[in-house]
Amino acid sequence: TKTISKCYVQVTGMTCASCVANIERNLRREDGIHSILVALMAGKAEVRYNPAVIHPSAIAELIRELGFGATVMENCGEGDGILELVVRGMTCASCVHKIESTLMKTNGVLYCSVALATNKAHIKYDPEIIGPRDVIQVIKDLGFTPSLVKKDRSASHLDHKQEIRQWKRSFVVSLVFCIPVMGLMIYMMVMDSQLADARAHHNMSIEEMEALHSSMVLEYQLLPGLSVMNFLSFLLCVPVQMFGGWHFYIQAYKALKHKTANMDVLIVLATSIAFVYSFVILLVAMAEKAKVNPVTFFDTPPMLFVFISLGRWLEHVAK
């Protein structure tokens, strides 16, 4: 029986999956090489070979001949079956549980611990069964963005600048459109209160109240069933639903794609139901040419997105 050894080669100059395929395809053709697995993100190649036929230095030379930089590594963390990753995109304990439970069910993974506060995952695995690239792919398939912890210990994995910018932008967009919506809502609440007081003091009939209510500027009907209030609320709600909630929809889609539900799914469900119901009820009122303006909930999505995106922004600032 031929003896199989393993070595690790640091590979530089790779830019895409095509480079990985090029190295793996060409080295598999060489005598003495049993298998090769190249990790693009880590810039490393795991090679199983027959030491009686070929040596690690010769393997590195073969890679250099393909136009890449290659040096044999004396020791490699992943070769010991230990992998530390930075996982971005986690928002709550549900995300942590999803990653840990999925990895623990993966053949070859011995241990997995994910820390939400630091966005780090510590994984132990059997190199004979699974490799770092496979582990990273499993996490990617769950809808998260994993990357290797840098060896310089610069704590770059604690840098949340990208997430801070993302949620700050979401908060600002939602806030810009939410303030006018809240202004309209407060105005209507004040006017309704004054009309209720007027009815109590002047013994006005319901018909007189409705006539007085419809004389308000925001209750004026642009079209039968479509008031100024509902029209403005709709216009202000659409940008928030599309741009302010963009990141929520992406995360919710990734969760549902893998048959799981997290906080993003709940947020998207609540805001979408409020928006779609309000839009449909408005169309029905216009189709029936209703004389009384329908009650809508276009103010709900902007307010929810404002408070939740503010919470996410402050969370990443705190991290």
Short mmCIF file of C-alpha atoms in Angstrom, two decimals:
data_model
loop_
_atom_site.label_atom_id
_atom_site.label_comp_id
_atom_site.label_asym_id
_atom_site.label_seq_id
_atom_site.Cartn_x
_atom_site.Cartn_y
_atom_site.Cartn_z
CA THR A 1 0.00 0.00 0.00
CA LYS A 2 1.26 3.44 -0.85
CA THR A 3 1.72 5.97 1.94
CA ILE A 4 -0.27 9.19 1.68
CA SER A 5 1.09 12.36 3.28
CA LYS A 6 -0.36 15.80 3.54
CA CYS A 7 1.15 19.26 3.10
CA TYR A 8 -0.11 22.83 3.00
CA VAL A 9 1.00 25.40 0.45
CA GLN A 10 0.49 29.15 0.75
CA VAL A 11 -0.74 30.35 -2.67
CA THR A 12 -0.74 34.00 -3.72
CA GLY A 13 -2.02 35.68 -6.85
CA MET A 14 -5.42 33.97 -6.98
CA THR A 15 -8.29 36.31 -7.80
CA CYS A 16 -11.34 34.15 -8.49
CA ALA A 17 -12.77 30.64 -8.64
CA SER A 18 -11.22 30.20 -12.08
CA CYS A 19 -7.74 30.40 -10.52
CA VAL A 20 -8.72 27.75 -7.97
CA ALA A 21 -10.06 25.45 -10.70
CA ASN A 22 -6.91 25.99 -12.77
CA ILE A 23 -4.60 24.91 -9.93
CA GLU A 24 -6.72 21.95 -8.86
CA ARG A 25 -7.21 20.70 -12.43
CA ASN A 26 -3.54 20.83 -13.37
CA LEU A 27 -2.12 19.37 -10.17
CA ARG A 28 -4.53 16.43 -10.19
CA ARG A 29 -2.87 15.36 -13.46
CA GLU A 30 0.57 15.11 -11.82
CA ASP A 31 1.94 11.75 -10.71
CA GLY A 32 2.03 11.25 -6.95
CA ILE A 33 -0.71 13.75 -6.12
CA HIS A 34 -3.70 11.99 -4.59
CA SER A 35 -5.94 15.04 -4.07
CA ILE A 36 -5.79 18.83 -3.80
CA LEU A 37 -8.16 21.33 -2.23
CA VAL A 38 -7.51 25.06 -2.73
CA ALA A 39 -9.15 27.69 -0.50
CA LEU A 40 -9.43 31.01 -2.32
CA MET A 41 -10.28 33.05 0.78
CA ALA A 42 -7.47 31.56 2.86
CA GLY A 43 -4.98 31.54 -0.02
CA LYS A 44 -3.95 27.99 0.86
CA ALA A 45 -3.84 24.59 -0.81
CA GLU A 46 -4.22 21.32 1.02
CA VAL A 47 -2.42 18.58 -0.92
CA ARG A 48 -2.42 14.85 -0.25
CA TYR A 49 0.47 13.16 -2.04
CA ASN A 50 2.71 10.08 -2.24
CA PRO A 51 6.09 11.06 -0.71
CA ALA A 52 7.79 8.28 -2.66
CA VAL A 53 6.89 10.03 -5.93
CA ILE A 54 6.77 13.77 -5.22
CA HIS A 55 7.84 16.20 -2.48
CA PRO A 56 6.14 19.37 -1.13
CA SER A 57 8.79 21.64 -2.69
CA ALA A 58 8.07 20.09 -6.09
CA ILE A 59 4.34 20.66 -5.55
CA ALA A 60 4.97 24.34 -4.80
CA GLU A 61 7.09 24.57 -7.94
CA LEU A 62 4.25 23.12 -10.03
CA ILE A 63 1.94 25.84 -8.71
CA ARG A 64 4.53 28.54 -9.46
CA GLU A 65 4.77 27.27 -13.03
CA LEU A 66 1.06 28.03 -13.38
CA GLY A 67 1.78 31.69 -12.66
CA PHE A 68 1.01 31.86 -8.94
CA GLY A 69 3.19 32.40 -5.90
CA ALA A 70 3.61 29.28 -3.76
CA THR A 71 5.50 28.44 -0.56
CA VAL A 72 5.30 25.29 1.54
CA MET A 73 3.86 25.96 5.01
CA GLU A 74 5.47 24.35 8.01
CA ASN A 75 2.31 24.63 10.12
CA CYS A 76 -1.23 25.69 9.41
CA GLY A 77 -4.11 26.27 11.82
CA GLU A 78 -6.65 24.71 9.52
CA GLY A 79 -4.47 21.62 9.16
CA ASP A 80 -4.91 21.00 12.88
CA GLY A 81 -8.68 20.98 12.38
CA ILE A 82 -9.25 24.34 14.04
CA LEU A 83 -10.90 27.20 12.17
CA GLU A 84 -11.71 30.72 13.36
CA LEU A 85 -14.09 32.76 11.25
CA VAL A 86 -15.66 36.19 11.30
CA VAL A 87 -19.36 35.81 10.48
CA ARG A 88 -21.20 38.93 9.34
CA GLY A 89 -24.95 39.31 8.96
CA MET A 90 -26.02 37.88 12.33
CA THR A 91 -28.70 39.91 14.10
CA CYS A 92 -29.95 37.82 17.03
CA ALA A 93 -29.62 34.57 18.98
CA SER A 94 -31.70 32.82 16.33
CA CYS A 95 -28.91 33.40 13.78
CA VAL A 96 -26.33 31.98 16.19
CA HIS A 97 -28.46 28.89 16.83
CA LYS A 98 -29.03 28.38 13.11
CA ILE A 99 -25.27 28.40 12.35
CA GLU A 100 -24.30 26.21 15.29
CA SER A 101 -27.05 23.62 14.75
CA THR A 102 -26.41 23.37 10.99
CA LEU A 103 -22.64 22.99 11.39
CA MET A 104 -22.99 20.39 14.16
CA LYS A 105 -25.15 18.33 11.78
CA THR A 106 -22.48 18.58 9.08
CA ASN A 107 -20.36 15.47 8.66
CA GLY A 108 -16.82 16.11 9.86
CA VAL A 109 -17.57 19.07 12.17
CA LEU A 110 -16.71 18.14 15.77
CA TYR A 111 -17.44 21.37 17.63
CA CYS A 112 -18.84 24.81 16.87
CA SER A 113 -19.22 27.91 19.01
CA VAL A 114 -20.50 31.26 17.66
CA ALA A 115 -20.30 34.55 19.57
CA LEU A 116 -22.86 37.15 18.50
CA ALA A 117 -21.16 40.07 20.25
CA THR A 118 -17.81 39.59 18.48
CA ASN A 119 -19.15 38.00 15.26
CA LYS A 120 -16.64 35.15 15.68
CA ALA A 121 -17.07 31.42 15.12
CA HIS A 122 -14.69 28.83 16.58
CA ILE A 123 -14.92 25.50 14.76
CA LYS A 124 -13.16 22.16 15.22
CA TYR A 125 -13.36 19.65 12.40
CA ASP A 126 -11.84 16.46 11.03
CA PRO A 127 -9.52 17.43 8.11
CA GLU A 128 -9.86 13.92 6.71
CA ILE A 129 -13.60 14.42 6.18
CA ILE A 130 -14.18 18.14 5.61
CA GLY A 131 -12.06 21.18 4.76
CA PRO A 132 -12.19 24.90 5.64
CA ARG A 133 -13.73 25.79 2.29
CA ASP A 134 -16.60 23.36 2.89
CA VAL A 135 -17.27 24.84 6.34
CA ILE A 136 -17.27 28.37 4.92
CA GLN A 137 -19.65 27.30 2.14
CA VAL A 138 -22.11 25.84 4.67
CA ILE A 139 -22.26 29.19 6.49
CA LYS A 140 -22.59 31.07 3.18
CA ASP A 141 -25.53 28.85 2.20
CA LEU A 142 -27.29 29.93 5.40
CA GLY A 143 -27.21 33.54 4.17
CA PHE A 144 -24.26 34.88 6.20
CA THR A 145 -20.86 36.22 5.14
CA PRO A 146 -17.92 34.31 6.68
CA SER A 147 -14.26 35.26 6.41
CA LEU A 148 -11.06 34.04 8.05
CA VAL A 149 -9.76 35.81 11.14
CA LYS A 150 -6.58 37.63 10.19
CA LYS A 151 -3.41 36.26 11.75
CA ASP A 152 -2.13 39.72 12.67
CA ARG A 153 -4.64 39.87 15.55
CA SER A 154 -5.51 43.45 14.60
CA ALA A 155 -9.07 42.88 15.85
CA SER A 156 -10.38 43.79 12.41
CA HIS A 157 -13.23 41.34 12.98
CA LEU A 158 -14.54 43.77 15.60
CA ASP A 159 -14.78 46.52 13.01
CA HIS A 160 -18.44 47.14 12.27
CA LYS A 161 -18.00 50.19 10.05
CA GLN A 162 -19.81 48.59 7.13
CA GLU A 163 -22.79 47.54 9.25
CA ILE A 164 -22.85 50.94 10.98
CA ARG A 165 -23.00 52.73 7.62
CA GLN A 166 -25.65 50.32 6.34
CA TRP A 167 -28.04 50.72 9.27
CA LYS A 168 -27.38 54.42 9.62
CA ARG A 169 -28.41 54.87 5.99
CA SER A 170 -31.51 52.75 6.55
CA PHE A 171 -32.42 54.79 9.64
CA VAL A 172 -31.91 58.16 7.92
CA VAL A 173 -33.98 57.15 4.87
CA SER A 174 -36.80 55.88 7.09
CA LEU A 175 -36.63 58.95 9.34
CA VAL A 176 -36.80 61.45 6.46
CA PHE A 177 -40.10 59.99 5.28
CA CYS A 178 -41.38 59.03 8.73
CA ILE A 179 -41.37 62.58 10.15
CA PRO A 180 -43.99 63.90 7.65
CA VAL A 181 -46.10 60.75 8.19
CA MET A 182 -46.00 61.24 11.96
CA GLY A 183 -46.83 64.94 11.44
CA LEU A 184 -49.92 64.00 9.41
CA MET A 185 -50.95 61.42 11.99
CA ILE A 186 -50.57 63.85 14.91
CA TYR A 187 -52.50 66.54 13.00
CA MET A 188 -55.40 64.15 12.38
CA MET A 189 -55.43 63.05 16.03
CA VAL A 190 -55.59 66.67 17.22
CA MET A 191 -58.33 67.57 14.74
CA ASP A 192 -60.37 64.48 15.66
CA SER A 193 -60.09 65.43 19.32
CA GLN A 194 -61.25 68.99 18.61
CA LEU A 195 -64.17 67.75 16.51
CA ALA A 196 -65.18 65.38 19.30
CA ASP A 197 -65.15 68.29 21.77
CA ALA A 198 -67.16 70.43 19.36
CA ARG A 199 -69.77 67.70 19.00
CA ALA A 200 -70.04 67.31 22.78
CA HIS A 201 -70.52 71.05 23.35
CA HIS A 202 -72.78 71.86 20.40
CA ASN A 203 -74.82 68.65 20.21
CA MET A 204 -73.93 68.18 16.55
CA SER A 205 -75.51 65.30 14.64
CA ILE A 206 -73.49 62.53 13.03
CA GLU A 207 -74.27 63.96 9.57
CA GLU A 208 -72.98 67.39 10.63
CA MET A 209 -69.85 65.79 12.08
CA GLU A 210 -69.17 63.93 8.85
CA ALA A 211 -69.69 67.11 6.81
CA LEU A 212 -67.32 69.04 9.09
CA HIS A 213 -64.77 66.22 9.00
CA SER A 214 -64.82 66.03 5.21
CA SER A 215 -64.26 69.78 4.99
CA MET A 216 -60.76 69.32 6.49
CA VAL A 217 -57.92 69.75 3.98
CA LEU A 218 -56.43 66.30 4.59
CA GLU A 219 -59.85 64.65 4.27
CA TYR A 220 -60.58 66.29 0.93
CA GLN A 221 -61.06 63.61 -1.75
CA LEU A 222 -58.80 63.94 -4.79
CA LEU A 223 -60.74 61.03 -6.29
CA PRO A 224 -63.76 59.23 -4.85
CA GLY A 225 -62.38 57.16 -1.98
CA LEU A 226 -58.89 58.73 -2.16
CA SER A 227 -58.24 61.49 0.38
CA VAL A 228 -55.27 63.83 0.51
CA MET A 229 -54.22 62.15 3.76
CA ASN A 230 -54.14 58.64 2.30
CA PHE A 231 -52.48 59.79 -0.92
CA LEU A 232 -49.65 61.60 0.92
CA SER A 233 -49.22 58.68 3.33
CA PHE A 234 -48.92 56.26 0.41
CA LEU A 235 -46.31 58.42 -1.36
CA LEU A 236 -44.25 58.70 1.83
CA CYS A 237 -44.54 55.00 2.68
CA VAL A 238 -43.35 53.58 -0.68
CA PRO A 239 -39.70 54.86 -0.47
CA VAL A 240 -39.39 53.57 3.10
CA GLN A 241 -40.77 50.18 2.11
CA MET A 242 -38.34 49.93 -0.81
CA PHE A 243 -35.15 51.54 0.47
CA GLY A 244 -35.44 51.76 4.27
CA GLY A 245 -36.51 48.12 4.48
CA TRP A 246 -34.16 46.80 1.79
CA HIS A 247 -31.75 45.05 4.19
CA PHE A 248 -34.63 43.56 6.19
CA TYR A 249 -36.08 42.03 3.03
CA ILE A 250 -32.71 40.56 2.00
CA GLN A 251 -32.14 38.91 5.39
CA ALA A 252 -35.73 37.68 5.55
CA TYR A 253 -35.43 36.13 2.08
CA LYS A 254 -32.23 34.32 3.04
CA ALA A 255 -33.86 32.98 6.19
CA LEU A 256 -37.01 31.77 4.43
CA LYS A 257 -34.90 30.26 1.66
CA HIS A 258 -33.42 27.91 4.26
CA LYS A 259 -36.81 27.26 5.90
CA THR A 260 -36.06 29.26 9.05
CA ALA A 261 -37.62 32.37 10.58
CA ASN A 262 -35.82 35.16 12.41
CA MET A 263 -36.57 38.69 13.58
CA ASP A 264 -36.20 40.05 10.05
CA VAL A 265 -38.98 37.75 8.84
CA LEU A 266 -41.25 39.08 11.60
CA ILE A 267 -40.45 42.70 10.73
CA VAL A 268 -41.01 42.18 7.01
CA LEU A 269 -44.24 40.30 7.69
CA ALA A 270 -45.64 43.08 9.90
CA THR A 271 -44.70 45.98 7.59
CA SER A 272 -45.74 44.18 4.41
CA ILE A 273 -49.15 43.23 5.80
CA ALA A 274 -49.78 46.84 6.90
CA PHE A 275 -48.70 48.22 3.52
CA VAL A 276 -50.49 45.68 1.34
CA TYR A 277 -53.71 45.84 3.37
CA SER A 278 -53.76 49.64 3.22
CA PHE A 279 -53.06 49.65 -0.51
CA VAL A 280 -55.76 47.06 -1.27
CA ILE A 281 -58.39 48.75 0.92
CA LEU A 282 -57.61 52.03 -0.81
CA LEU A 283 -58.09 50.46 -4.25
CA VAL A 284 -61.40 48.94 -3.11
CA ALA A 285 -62.62 52.33 -1.79
CA MET A 286 -61.69 54.00 -5.08
CA ALA A 287 -63.39 51.24 -7.10
CA GLU A 288 -66.56 51.62 -5.05
CA LYS A 289 -66.28 55.45 -5.12
CA ALA A 290 -66.71 55.54 -1.36
CA LYS A 291 -67.84 58.82 0.16
CA VAL A 292 -66.11 58.03 3.47
CA ASN A 293 -62.33 57.70 3.35
CA PRO A 294 -61.08 54.26 4.52
CA VAL A 295 -58.83 53.82 7.54
CA THR A 296 -55.32 52.86 6.39
CA PHE A 297 -52.06 51.95 8.14
CA PHE A 298 -49.46 53.54 5.86
CA ASP A 299 -47.90 55.12 8.95
CA THR A 300 -46.98 51.72 10.43
CA PRO A 301 -44.05 50.64 8.12
CA PRO A 302 -42.10 53.94 8.37
CA MET A 303 -42.39 54.04 12.15
CA LEU A 304 -41.38 50.38 12.56
CA PHE A 305 -38.42 50.70 10.20
CA VAL A 306 -37.24 53.89 11.95
CA PHE A 307 -37.17 52.39 15.44
CA ILE A 308 -35.77 49.00 14.43
CA SER A 309 -33.05 50.38 12.12
CA LEU A 310 -32.11 52.82 14.91
CA GLY A 311 -31.77 49.86 17.26
CA ARG A 312 -29.62 47.95 14.76
CA TRP A 313 -27.43 51.02 14.20
CA LEU A 314 -26.86 51.58 17.92
CA GLU A 315 -26.24 47.85 18.39
CA HIS A 316 -23.36 47.81 15.90
CA VAL A 317 -21.95 51.05 17.34
CA ALA A 318 -21.93 49.37 20.76
CA LYS A 319 -20.24 46.26 19.33
#
